[in-house]
Every structure is written in C-alpha cells, then in structure tokens.
Short mmCIF file of C-alpha atoms in Angstrom, two decimals:
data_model
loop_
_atom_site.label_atom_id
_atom_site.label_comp_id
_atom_site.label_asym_id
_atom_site.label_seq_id
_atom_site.Cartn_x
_atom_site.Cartn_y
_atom_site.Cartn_z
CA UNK E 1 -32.42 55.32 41.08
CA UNK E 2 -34.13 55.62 37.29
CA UNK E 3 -36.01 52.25 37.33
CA UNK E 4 -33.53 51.30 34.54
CA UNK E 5 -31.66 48.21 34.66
CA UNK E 6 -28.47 49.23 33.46
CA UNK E 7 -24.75 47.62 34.19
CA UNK E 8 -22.27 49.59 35.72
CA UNK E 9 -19.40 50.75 33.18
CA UNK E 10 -16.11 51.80 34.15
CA UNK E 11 -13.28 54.45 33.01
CA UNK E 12 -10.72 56.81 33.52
CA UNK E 13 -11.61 60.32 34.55
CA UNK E 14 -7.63 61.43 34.42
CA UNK E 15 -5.24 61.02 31.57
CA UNK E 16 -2.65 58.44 33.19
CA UNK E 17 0.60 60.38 34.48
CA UNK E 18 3.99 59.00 32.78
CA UNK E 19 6.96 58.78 35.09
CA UNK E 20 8.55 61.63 34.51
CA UNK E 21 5.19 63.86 35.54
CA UNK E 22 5.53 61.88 38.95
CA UNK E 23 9.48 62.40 39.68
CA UNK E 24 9.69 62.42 43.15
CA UNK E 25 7.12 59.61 43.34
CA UNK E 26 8.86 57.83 40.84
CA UNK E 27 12.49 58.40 42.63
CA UNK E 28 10.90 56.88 45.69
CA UNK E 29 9.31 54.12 44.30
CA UNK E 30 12.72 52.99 42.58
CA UNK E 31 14.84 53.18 46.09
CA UNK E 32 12.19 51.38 48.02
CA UNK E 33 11.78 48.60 45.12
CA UNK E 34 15.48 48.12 44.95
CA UNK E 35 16.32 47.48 48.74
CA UNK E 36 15.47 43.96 47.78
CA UNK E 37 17.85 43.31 44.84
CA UNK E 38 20.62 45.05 46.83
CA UNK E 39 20.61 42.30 49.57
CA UNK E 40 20.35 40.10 47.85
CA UNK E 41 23.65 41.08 45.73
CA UNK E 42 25.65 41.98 49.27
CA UNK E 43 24.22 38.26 50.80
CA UNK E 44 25.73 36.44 47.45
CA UNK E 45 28.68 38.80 47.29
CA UNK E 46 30.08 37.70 50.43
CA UNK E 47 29.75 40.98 51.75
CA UNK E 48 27.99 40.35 54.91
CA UNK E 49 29.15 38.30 57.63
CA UNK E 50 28.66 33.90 57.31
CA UNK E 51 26.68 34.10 60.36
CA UNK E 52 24.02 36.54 58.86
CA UNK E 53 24.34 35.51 55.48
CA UNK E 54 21.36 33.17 54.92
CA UNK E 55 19.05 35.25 56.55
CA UNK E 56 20.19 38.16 54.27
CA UNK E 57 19.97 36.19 51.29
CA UNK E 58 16.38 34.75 52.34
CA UNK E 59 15.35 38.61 52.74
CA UNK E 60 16.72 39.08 49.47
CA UNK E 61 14.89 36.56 48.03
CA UNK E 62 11.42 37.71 49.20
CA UNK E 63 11.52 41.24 48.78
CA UNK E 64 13.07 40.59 45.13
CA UNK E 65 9.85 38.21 44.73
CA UNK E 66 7.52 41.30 46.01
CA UNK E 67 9.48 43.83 43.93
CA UNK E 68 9.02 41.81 40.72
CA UNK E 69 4.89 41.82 41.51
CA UNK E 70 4.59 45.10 42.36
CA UNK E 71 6.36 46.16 38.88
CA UNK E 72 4.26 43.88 37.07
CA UNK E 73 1.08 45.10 38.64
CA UNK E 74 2.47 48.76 38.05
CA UNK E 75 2.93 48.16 34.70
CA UNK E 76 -0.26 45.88 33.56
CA UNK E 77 -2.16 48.78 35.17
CA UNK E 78 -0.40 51.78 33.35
CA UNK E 79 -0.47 49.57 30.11
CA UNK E 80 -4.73 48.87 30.43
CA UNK E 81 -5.13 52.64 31.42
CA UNK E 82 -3.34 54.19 28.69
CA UNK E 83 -4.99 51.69 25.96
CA UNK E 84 -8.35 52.66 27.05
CA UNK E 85 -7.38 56.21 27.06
CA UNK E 86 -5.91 55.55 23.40
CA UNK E 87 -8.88 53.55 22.35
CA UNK E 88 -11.47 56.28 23.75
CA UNK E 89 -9.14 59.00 21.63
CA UNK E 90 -9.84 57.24 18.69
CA UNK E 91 -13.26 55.67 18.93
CA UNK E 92 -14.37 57.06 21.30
CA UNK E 93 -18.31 59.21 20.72
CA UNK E 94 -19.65 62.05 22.51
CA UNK E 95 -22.77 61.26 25.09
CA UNK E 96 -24.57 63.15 27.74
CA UNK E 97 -24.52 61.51 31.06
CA UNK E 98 -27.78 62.62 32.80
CA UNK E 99 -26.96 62.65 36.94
CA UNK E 100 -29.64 60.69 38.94
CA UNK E 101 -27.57 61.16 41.94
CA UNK E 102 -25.10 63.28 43.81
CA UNK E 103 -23.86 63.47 47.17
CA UNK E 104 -21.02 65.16 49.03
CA UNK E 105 -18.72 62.77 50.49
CA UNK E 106 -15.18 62.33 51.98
CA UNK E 107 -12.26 61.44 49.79
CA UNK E 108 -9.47 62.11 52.16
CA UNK E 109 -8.88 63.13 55.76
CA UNK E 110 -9.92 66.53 54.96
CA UNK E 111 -11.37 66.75 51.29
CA UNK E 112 -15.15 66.37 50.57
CA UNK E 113 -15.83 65.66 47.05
CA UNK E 114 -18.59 65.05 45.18
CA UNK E 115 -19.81 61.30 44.14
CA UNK E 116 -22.42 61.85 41.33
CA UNK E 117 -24.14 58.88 39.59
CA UNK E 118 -25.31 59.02 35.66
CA UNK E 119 -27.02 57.52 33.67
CA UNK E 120 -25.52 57.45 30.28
CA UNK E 121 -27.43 56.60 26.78
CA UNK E 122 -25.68 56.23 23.70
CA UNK E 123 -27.34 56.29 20.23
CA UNK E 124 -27.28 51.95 19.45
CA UNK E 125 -26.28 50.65 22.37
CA UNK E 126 -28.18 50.54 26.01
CA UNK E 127 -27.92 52.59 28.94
CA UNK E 128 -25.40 52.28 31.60
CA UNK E 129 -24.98 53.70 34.91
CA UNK E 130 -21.65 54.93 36.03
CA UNK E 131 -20.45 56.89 39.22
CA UNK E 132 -17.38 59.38 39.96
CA UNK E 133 -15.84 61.47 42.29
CA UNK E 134 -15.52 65.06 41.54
CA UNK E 135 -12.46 66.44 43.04
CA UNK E 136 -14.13 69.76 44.48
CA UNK E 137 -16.98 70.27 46.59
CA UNK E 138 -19.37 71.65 43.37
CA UNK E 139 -22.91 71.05 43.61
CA UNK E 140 -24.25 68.98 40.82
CA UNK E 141 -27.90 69.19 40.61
CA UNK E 142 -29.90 65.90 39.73
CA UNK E 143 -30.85 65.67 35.94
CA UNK E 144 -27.65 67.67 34.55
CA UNK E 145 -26.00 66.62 31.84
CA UNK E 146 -22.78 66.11 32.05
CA UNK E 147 -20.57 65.73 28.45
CA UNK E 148 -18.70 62.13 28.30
CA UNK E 149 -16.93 60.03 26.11
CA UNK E 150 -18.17 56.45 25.17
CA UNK E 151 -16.37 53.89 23.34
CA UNK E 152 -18.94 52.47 20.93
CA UNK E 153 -18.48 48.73 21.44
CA UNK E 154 -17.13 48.58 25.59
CA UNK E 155 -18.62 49.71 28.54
CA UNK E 156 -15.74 52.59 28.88
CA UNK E 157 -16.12 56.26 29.17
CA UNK E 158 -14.25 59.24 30.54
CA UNK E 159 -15.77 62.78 31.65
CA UNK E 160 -15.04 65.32 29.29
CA UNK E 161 -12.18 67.48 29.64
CA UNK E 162 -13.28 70.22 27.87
CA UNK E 163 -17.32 70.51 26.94
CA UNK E 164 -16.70 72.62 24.31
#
C-alpha cells in the first residue's frame, strides 16, 4: 500500500435512484411485498376454507412481519443515502484521490470492472483510504488523481461526476 495508516471511508459513487426512475423494479417489488398482506386479509375474511384457514392466516402473519422489515430496511437505506448525497452537495470540498492500487476484477457473471484504491488527503483533516468499482474495464494507472468530493467533518466522499 502507501505505508500510511489511514481508515477506510465510505460513500456513494451513484446519485440514489427515486422510485419512479426504477418502475418496473418498483412495480415488482410492490406485488411481491403485498402477497403477504393479501393472505392475510382472505385468511381473516373468511374467504378460504376453515380447514386451511389457520395455516393461511399464520402465512399471513409471517410474510406481513418480513414485508414490514424489508420496507423499513428499504427505506432507512434510501433515507442515509440521499442525506449523505445532500450533505456532500452542500458541504461537501473538492480533493484529489491519488490511486495506489487498481486491478481488474469481476462484478457480475460477465462484467470485469475495475477496483481502484486511493488515497485521499484533504487540506485539515488526515488521509483516508477508500476503494471503488469502476463500472468499465478502463485502465487506471497507479498515482492518478482522480477528482472527489469530501465532506469536511465525516469520512464520506463520492467520485466526481464531472471533473470539470
């Protein structure tokens, strides 16, 4: 690495999608979450037969239970990734990440991408290290710069959009 002891920071590299960017994801999300509501309504509505009726309700019950956490993890992630988006807007200061490191690696079953680690030094504060997937197979070459945002007071960055 550099021979600098520096913590590991994290941050977004995309702007977080709103729902109606994602509509077909978004469309499936909302049938597949609300299979467990809807048994549970037909189990208490009598609408099933007695026989079947507790172990419809009992299905209900737990996919209505794992419906409720997957919203609330949905939504406590969205929330935290657009707030550190917003605070990086508004605080955030222009750095130069310096790469110490990059490699071509897999990121699906048949995209390679490129993980590159930085090291990135803001004026006040120490150094941190950081690493990110590229999306493309580019080749980064060891000791470029690379244009980031910091927030001054966190350990939170994002790649720069647009280096201009």
């Amino acid at each position: 690495m550099t021979g600098v002891d520096a913590p590991e920071a994290e941050g977004p590299v995309n702007r977080p999608a709103s729902l109606l960017q994602q509509p077909l994801w978004t469309a499936l999300a909302l049938v597949v979450l609300s299979a467990g509501p809807l048994a549970l309504a037909a189990g208490l509505s009598r609408r099933v037969p007695d026989d079947d009726r507790l172990g419809v309700i009992v299905t209900g019950l737990a996919l209505t239970a794992l419906t409720l956490v997957v919203l609330a993890v949905a939504i406590v992630g969205t929330t935290r990734d657009r707030r550190v988006w917003r605070d990086l807007d508004t605080a955030g200061v222009r750095a130069l990440g310096r790469v110490t490191s990059a490699e071509r690696v897999w990121c699906g079953e048949d995209d390679r991408c490129t993980r590159v680690r930085m090291l990135v030094t803001v004026p006040g504060r120490p150094p941190f290290t950081t690493s990110h997937l590229l999306p493309d197979e580019r080749v980064v070459d060891v000791g470029t710069s690379i244009p980031v945002d910091v927030h001054p007071t966190r350990n939170i960055f994002r790649l720069v959009d647009d280096p201009s």
